[in-house]
């Protein structure tokens, strides 16, 4: 009979997620994962076919634990610019209140180091950015219904710009001298969005 596992699949994924986030997908080895999670190599392979499959499960868990609770307010029906502001500022406050090293965004971190041939992982990472862009697009369409200042193409471009800006903000958070700088950049982003969606007078 097979030996009983001393871990649950969810516990393994949660522990591995922390290690991938701290160390980096391409940097961390299976040996590192065995040591840091406390789960044997054989037990990891009994749940997943390898490091990539485990990481993909961690990306799904990342969406569940971190992205949806924060970004869900932006995706909600009727969400507006204040919901985008609240989303960004909630993330920045968590940075300001933490005494731990800033890890940034798991997706942005991984994209920066991804092997160009790893198309399966890239697709999962890009799906995250498409999710952000779709959420911003929904907000901008809602806002634009009042002022009708932007075309569909302009809304699409503005949503893409916002995704890139937010991802850049999370990346810069890892080395920013203080959180005041981050809040200042967030204010500038919201000012730009208001000007485009509501006009200069707003």
PDB file of C-alpha atoms in Angstrom:
ATOM      1  CA  UNK A   1       0.000   0.000   0.000  1.00  0.00           C
ATOM      2  CA  UNK A   2       1.224   3.539  -0.736  1.00  0.00           C
ATOM      3  CA  UNK A   3       2.522   5.504   2.198  1.00  0.00           C
ATOM      4  CA  UNK A   4       0.026   8.055   3.537  1.00  0.00           C
ATOM      5  CA  UNK A   5       0.866  11.650   2.733  1.00  0.00           C
ATOM      6  CA  UNK A   6       1.613  14.016   5.587  1.00  0.00           C
ATOM      7  CA  UNK A   7       0.278  17.031   3.694  1.00  0.00           C
ATOM      8  CA  UNK A   8      -2.780  18.148   1.799  1.00  0.00           C
ATOM      9  CA  UNK A   9      -2.602  19.345  -1.783  1.00  0.00           C
ATOM     10  CA  UNK A  10      -3.797  22.796  -0.696  1.00  0.00           C
ATOM     11  CA  UNK A  11      -1.182  23.040   2.048  1.00  0.00           C
ATOM     12  CA  UNK A  12       1.538  22.108  -0.430  1.00  0.00           C
ATOM     13  CA  UNK A  13       0.326  24.681  -2.972  1.00  0.00           C
ATOM     14  CA  UNK A  14       0.110  27.424  -0.350  1.00  0.00           C
ATOM     15  CA  UNK A  15       3.600  26.678   0.916  1.00  0.00           C
ATOM     16  CA  UNK A  16       5.048  26.432  -2.595  1.00  0.00           C
ATOM     17  CA  UNK A  17       3.312  29.657  -3.604  1.00  0.00           C
ATOM     18  CA  UNK A  18       5.173  31.517  -0.872  1.00  0.00           C
ATOM     19  CA  UNK A  19       8.489  30.081  -2.042  1.00  0.00           C
ATOM     20  CA  UNK A  20       7.903  30.795  -5.737  1.00  0.00           C
ATOM     21  CA  UNK A  21       6.898  34.350  -4.828  1.00  0.00           C
ATOM     22  CA  UNK A  22       9.944  34.955  -2.632  1.00  0.00           C
ATOM     23  CA  UNK A  23      12.576  33.214  -4.732  1.00  0.00           C
ATOM     24  CA  UNK A  24      11.313  33.234  -8.318  1.00  0.00           C
ATOM     25  CA  UNK A  25       9.958  30.492 -10.556  1.00  0.00           C
ATOM     26  CA  UNK A  26      13.146  29.919 -12.540  1.00  0.00           C
ATOM     27  CA  UNK A  27      15.506  30.382  -9.615  1.00  0.00           C
ATOM     28  CA  UNK A  28      13.940  27.919  -7.212  1.00  0.00           C
ATOM     29  CA  UNK A  29      14.702  24.228  -7.706  1.00  0.00           C
ATOM     30  CA  UNK A  30      12.772  21.117  -6.775  1.00  0.00           C
ATOM     31  CA  UNK A  31      15.343  20.573  -4.030  1.00  0.00           C
ATOM     32  CA  UNK A  32      14.558  24.036  -2.680  1.00  0.00           C
ATOM     33  CA  UNK A  33      10.839  23.262  -2.748  1.00  0.00           C
ATOM     34  CA  UNK A  34      11.364  20.000  -0.891  1.00  0.00           C
ATOM     35  CA  UNK A  35      13.414  21.774   1.774  1.00  0.00           C
ATOM     36  CA  UNK A  36      11.168  24.813   2.151  1.00  0.00           C
ATOM     37  CA  UNK A  37       7.779  23.064   2.016  1.00  0.00           C
ATOM     38  CA  UNK A  38       8.834  20.074   4.109  1.00  0.00           C
ATOM     39  CA  UNK A  39       7.191  17.750   1.555  1.00  0.00           C
ATOM     40  CA  UNK A  40       9.264  14.969   0.040  1.00  0.00           C
ATOM     41  CA  UNK A  41      10.115  14.975  -3.650  1.00  0.00           C
ATOM     42  CA  UNK A  42       8.102  11.783  -4.130  1.00  0.00           C
ATOM     43  CA  UNK A  43       5.043  13.299  -2.453  1.00  0.00           C
ATOM     44  CA  UNK A  44       5.282  16.425  -4.605  1.00  0.00           C
ATOM     45  CA  UNK A  45       5.469  14.279  -7.726  1.00  0.00           C
ATOM     46  CA  UNK A  46       2.495  12.237  -6.536  1.00  0.00           C
ATOM     47  CA  UNK A  47       0.408  15.416  -6.674  1.00  0.00           C
ATOM     48  CA  UNK A  48       2.046  17.190  -9.624  1.00  0.00           C
ATOM     49  CA  UNK A  49       3.989  16.111 -12.677  1.00  0.00           C
ATOM     50  CA  UNK A  50       6.800  18.549 -11.946  1.00  0.00           C
ATOM     51  CA  UNK A  51       7.759  22.076 -10.955  1.00  0.00           C
ATOM     52  CA  UNK A  52       5.838  23.699 -13.788  1.00  0.00           C
ATOM     53  CA  UNK A  53       2.579  21.925 -12.917  1.00  0.00           C
ATOM     54  CA  UNK A  54       3.006  22.901  -9.268  1.00  0.00           C
ATOM     55  CA  UNK A  55       3.685  26.494 -10.240  1.00  0.00           C
ATOM     56  CA  UNK A  56       0.585  26.592 -12.430  1.00  0.00           C
ATOM     57  CA  UNK A  57      -1.471  25.427  -9.446  1.00  0.00           C
ATOM     58  CA  UNK A  58       0.181  28.209  -7.427  1.00  0.00           C
ATOM     59  CA  UNK A  59      -0.825  30.777 -10.062  1.00  0.00           C
ATOM     60  CA  UNK A  60      -4.447  29.629  -9.761  1.00  0.00           C
ATOM     61  CA  UNK A  61      -4.193  29.850  -5.979  1.00  0.00           C
ATOM     62  CA  UNK A  62      -2.664  33.332  -6.264  1.00  0.00           C
ATOM     63  CA  UNK A  63      -5.740  34.476  -8.179  1.00  0.00           C
ATOM     64  CA  UNK A  64      -7.999  32.966  -5.520  1.00  0.00           C
ATOM     65  CA  UNK A  65      -6.182  34.252  -2.439  1.00  0.00           C
ATOM     66  CA  UNK A  66      -4.839  37.619  -3.556  1.00  0.00           C
ATOM     67  CA  UNK A  67      -6.175  38.888  -6.869  1.00  0.00           C
ATOM     68  CA  UNK A  68      -9.907  38.228  -6.556  1.00  0.00           C
ATOM     69  CA  UNK A  69     -10.327  39.682  -3.033  1.00  0.00           C
ATOM     70  CA  UNK A  70      -8.558  42.886  -4.097  1.00  0.00           C
ATOM     71  CA  UNK A  71      -9.545  43.274  -7.736  1.00  0.00           C
ATOM     72  CA  UNK A  72     -13.078  41.945  -7.434  1.00  0.00           C
ATOM     73  CA  UNK A  73     -14.324  45.403  -6.456  1.00  0.00           C
ATOM     74  CA  UNK A  74     -13.074  46.757  -9.785  1.00  0.00           C
ATOM     75  CA  UNK A  75     -14.796  43.935 -11.679  1.00  0.00           C
ATOM     76  CA  UNK A  76     -18.136  44.473  -9.918  1.00  0.00           C
ATOM     77  CA  UNK A  77     -21.083  45.892 -11.855  1.00  0.00           C
ATOM     78  CA  UNK A  78     -21.256  49.665 -11.560  1.00  0.00           C
ATOM     79  CA  UNK A  79     -17.676  50.065 -10.349  1.00  0.00           C
ATOM     80  CA  UNK A  80     -16.105  53.469 -11.003  1.00  0.00           C
ATOM     81  CA  UNK A  81     -12.804  55.282 -10.715  1.00  0.00           C
ATOM     82  CA  UNK A  82     -13.025  55.370  -6.924  1.00  0.00           C
ATOM     83  CA  UNK A  83     -13.057  51.591  -6.907  1.00  0.00           C
ATOM     84  CA  UNK A  84      -9.821  51.596  -8.903  1.00  0.00           C
ATOM     85  CA  UNK A  85      -8.381  54.085  -6.426  1.00  0.00           C
ATOM     86  CA  UNK A  86      -9.476  51.923  -3.491  1.00  0.00           C
ATOM     87  CA  UNK A  87      -7.980  48.821  -5.128  1.00  0.00           C
ATOM     88  CA  UNK A  88      -4.604  50.495  -5.629  1.00  0.00           C
ATOM     89  CA  UNK A  89      -4.514  52.215  -2.250  1.00  0.00           C
ATOM     90  CA  UNK A  90      -5.511  49.040  -0.405  1.00  0.00           C
ATOM     91  CA  UNK A  91      -2.530  47.302  -1.988  1.00  0.00           C
ATOM     92  CA  UNK A  92      -0.213  50.172  -1.131  1.00  0.00           C
ATOM     93  CA  UNK A  93      -1.454  50.317   2.462  1.00  0.00           C
ATOM     94  CA  UNK A  94      -0.644  46.641   2.848  1.00  0.00           C
ATOM     95  CA  UNK A  95       2.891  47.477   1.695  1.00  0.00           C
ATOM     96  CA  UNK A  96       3.116  50.416   4.108  1.00  0.00           C
ATOM     97  CA  UNK A  97       1.849  48.353   7.051  1.00  0.00           C
ATOM     98  CA  UNK A  98       4.074  45.347   6.443  1.00  0.00           C
ATOM     99  CA  UNK A  99       7.381  44.765   8.173  1.00  0.00           C
ATOM    100  CA  UNK A 100       8.265  42.048   5.648  1.00  0.00           C
ATOM    101  CA  UNK A 101      10.253  42.472   2.417  1.00  0.00           C
ATOM    102  CA  UNK A 102       8.042  43.661  -0.442  1.00  0.00           C
ATOM    103  CA  UNK A 103       7.517  40.848  -2.927  1.00  0.00           C
ATOM    104  CA  UNK A 104       5.716  42.799  -5.643  1.00  0.00           C
ATOM    105  CA  UNK A 105       3.362  41.041  -8.062  1.00  0.00           C
ATOM    106  CA  UNK A 106       3.994  37.333  -8.632  1.00  0.00           C
ATOM    107  CA  UNK A 107       2.861  37.641 -12.250  1.00  0.00           C
ATOM    108  CA  UNK A 108       5.032  40.646 -13.085  1.00  0.00           C
ATOM    109  CA  UNK A 109       8.017  39.110 -11.302  1.00  0.00           C
ATOM    110  CA  UNK A 110       7.682  35.871 -13.248  1.00  0.00           C
ATOM    111  CA  UNK A 111       7.144  37.519 -16.628  1.00  0.00           C
ATOM    112  CA  UNK A 112      10.427  39.379 -16.168  1.00  0.00           C
ATOM    113  CA  UNK A 113      12.379  36.119 -15.896  1.00  0.00           C
ATOM    114  CA  UNK A 114      10.294  33.739 -18.026  1.00  0.00           C
ATOM    115  CA  UNK A 115      11.942  31.494 -20.572  1.00  0.00           C
ATOM    116  CA  UNK A 116      10.637  32.618 -23.998  1.00  0.00           C
ATOM    117  CA  UNK A 117       9.961  28.974 -24.890  1.00  0.00           C
ATOM    118  CA  UNK A 118       7.698  28.416 -21.875  1.00  0.00           C
ATOM    119  CA  UNK A 119       4.535  29.324 -23.759  1.00  0.00           C
ATOM    120  CA  UNK A 120       2.170  27.493 -21.404  1.00  0.00           C
ATOM    121  CA  UNK A 121       3.273  29.490 -18.375  1.00  0.00           C
ATOM    122  CA  UNK A 122       3.342  32.717 -20.395  1.00  0.00           C
ATOM    123  CA  UNK A 123      -0.280  32.191 -21.416  1.00  0.00           C
ATOM    124  CA  UNK A 124      -1.302  31.828 -17.765  1.00  0.00           C
ATOM    125  CA  UNK A 125       0.564  34.986 -16.816  1.00  0.00           C
ATOM    126  CA  UNK A 126      -0.879  36.946 -19.714  1.00  0.00           C
ATOM    127  CA  UNK A 127      -4.365  35.778 -18.714  1.00  0.00           C
ATOM    128  CA  UNK A 128      -3.837  37.675 -15.465  1.00  0.00           C
ATOM    129  CA  UNK A 129      -3.031  40.871 -17.354  1.00  0.00           C
ATOM    130  CA  UNK A 130      -6.054  40.329 -19.595  1.00  0.00           C
ATOM    131  CA  UNK A 131      -8.158  40.023 -16.460  1.00  0.00           C
ATOM    132  CA  UNK A 132      -6.885  43.367 -15.179  1.00  0.00           C
ATOM    133  CA  UNK A 133      -7.419  45.033 -18.552  1.00  0.00           C
ATOM    134  CA  UNK A 134     -10.956  43.659 -18.814  1.00  0.00           C
ATOM    135  CA  UNK A 135     -11.770  44.977 -15.340  1.00  0.00           C
ATOM    136  CA  UNK A 136     -10.427  48.430 -16.143  1.00  0.00           C
ATOM    137  CA  UNK A 137     -12.257  48.417 -19.479  1.00  0.00           C
ATOM    138  CA  UNK A 138     -15.536  47.684 -17.691  1.00  0.00           C
ATOM    139  CA  UNK A 139     -14.997  50.623 -15.319  1.00  0.00           C
ATOM    140  CA  UNK A 140     -14.049  52.972 -18.137  1.00  0.00           C
ATOM    141  CA  UNK A 141     -17.101  52.015 -20.192  1.00  0.00           C
ATOM    142  CA  UNK A 142     -19.253  52.726 -17.142  1.00  0.00           C
ATOM    143  CA  UNK A 143     -17.571  56.107 -16.588  1.00  0.00           C
ATOM    144  CA  UNK A 144     -17.649  56.980 -20.279  1.00  0.00           C
ATOM    145  CA  UNK A 145     -21.405  56.475 -20.432  1.00  0.00           C
ATOM    146  CA  UNK A 146     -21.846  59.820 -18.638  1.00  0.00           C
ATOM    147  CA  UNK A 147     -19.443  62.018 -20.618  1.00  0.00           C
ATOM    148  CA  UNK A 148     -18.927  60.156 -23.912  1.00  0.00           C
ATOM    149  CA  UNK A 149     -15.421  61.567 -24.305  1.00  0.00           C
ATOM    150  CA  UNK A 150     -13.716  58.404 -25.536  1.00  0.00           C
ATOM    151  CA  UNK A 151     -14.150  55.989 -28.408  1.00  0.00           C
ATOM    152  CA  UNK A 152     -14.025  52.246 -27.897  1.00  0.00           C
ATOM    153  CA  UNK A 153     -10.448  52.188 -29.202  1.00  0.00           C
ATOM    154  CA  UNK A 154      -9.433  54.943 -26.791  1.00  0.00           C
ATOM    155  CA  UNK A 155     -11.017  53.084 -23.868  1.00  0.00           C
ATOM    156  CA  UNK A 156      -9.136  49.942 -24.869  1.00  0.00           C
ATOM    157  CA  UNK A 157      -5.861  51.856 -25.042  1.00  0.00           C
ATOM    158  CA  UNK A 158      -6.507  53.524 -21.680  1.00  0.00           C
ATOM    159  CA  UNK A 159      -7.267  50.168 -20.043  1.00  0.00           C
ATOM    160  CA  UNK A 160      -4.036  48.696 -21.397  1.00  0.00           C
ATOM    161  CA  UNK A 161      -2.125  51.731 -20.167  1.00  0.00           C
ATOM    162  CA  UNK A 162      -3.663  51.306 -16.704  1.00  0.00           C
ATOM    163  CA  UNK A 163      -2.696  47.641 -16.517  1.00  0.00           C
ATOM    164  CA  UNK A 164       0.892  48.464 -17.466  1.00  0.00           C
ATOM    165  CA  UNK A 165       0.955  51.330 -14.954  1.00  0.00           C
ATOM    166  CA  UNK A 166      -0.386  49.230 -12.096  1.00  0.00           C
ATOM    167  CA  UNK A 167       1.988  46.366 -12.827  1.00  0.00           C
ATOM    168  CA  UNK A 168       4.848  48.848 -12.970  1.00  0.00           C
ATOM    169  CA  UNK A 169       3.774  50.283  -9.637  1.00  0.00           C
ATOM    170  CA  UNK A 170       3.811  46.843  -7.984  1.00  0.00           C
ATOM    171  CA  UNK A 171       7.243  46.128  -9.455  1.00  0.00           C
ATOM    172  CA  UNK A 172       8.667  49.461  -8.345  1.00  0.00           C
ATOM    173  CA  UNK A 173       7.258  48.907  -4.849  1.00  0.00           C
ATOM    174  CA  UNK A 174      10.027  46.368  -4.287  1.00  0.00           C
ATOM    175  CA  UNK A 175      12.717  49.080  -4.427  1.00  0.00           C
ATOM    176  CA  UNK A 176      10.863  52.347  -3.776  1.00  0.00           C
ATOM    177  CA  UNK A 177      12.521  54.516  -1.101  1.00  0.00           C
ATOM    178  CA  UNK A 178       9.200  54.930   0.729  1.00  0.00           C
ATOM    179  CA  UNK A 179       5.486  54.397   0.242  1.00  0.00           C
ATOM    180  CA  UNK A 180       4.823  58.142  -0.094  1.00  0.00           C
ATOM    181  CA  UNK A 181       6.399  57.916  -3.528  1.00  0.00           C
ATOM    182  CA  UNK A 182       4.072  55.064  -4.447  1.00  0.00           C
ATOM    183  CA  UNK A 183       0.962  56.921  -3.278  1.00  0.00           C
ATOM    184  CA  UNK A 184       2.110  59.948  -5.272  1.00  0.00           C
ATOM    185  CA  UNK A 185       2.411  57.873  -8.443  1.00  0.00           C
ATOM    186  CA  UNK A 186      -1.005  56.347  -7.792  1.00  0.00           C
ATOM    187  CA  UNK A 187      -2.516  59.827  -7.444  1.00  0.00           C
ATOM    188  CA  UNK A 188      -0.971  60.829 -10.766  1.00  0.00           C
ATOM    189  CA  UNK A 189      -2.411  57.763 -12.463  1.00  0.00           C
ATOM    190  CA  UNK A 190      -5.899  58.534 -11.136  1.00  0.00           C
ATOM    191  CA  UNK A 191      -5.557  62.167 -12.236  1.00  0.00           C
ATOM    192  CA  UNK A 192      -4.714  61.048 -15.765  1.00  0.00           C
ATOM    193  CA  UNK A 193      -7.671  58.676 -15.827  1.00  0.00           C
ATOM    194  CA  UNK A 194     -10.073  61.373 -14.609  1.00  0.00           C
ATOM    195  CA  UNK A 195      -8.855  63.818 -17.222  1.00  0.00           C
ATOM    196  CA  UNK A 196      -9.423  61.341 -20.005  1.00  0.00           C
ATOM    197  CA  UNK A 197     -12.784  60.064 -18.788  1.00  0.00           C
ATOM    198  CA  UNK A 198     -14.371  63.151 -17.265  1.00  0.00           C
ATOM    199  CA  UNK A 199     -12.588  66.061 -18.887  1.00  0.00           C
ATOM    200  CA  UNK A 200      -9.985  68.512 -17.595  1.00  0.00           C
ATOM    201  CA  UNK A 201     -12.491  70.306 -15.368  1.00  0.00           C
ATOM    202  CA  UNK A 202     -12.875  67.194 -13.209  1.00  0.00           C
TER     203      UNK A 202
END
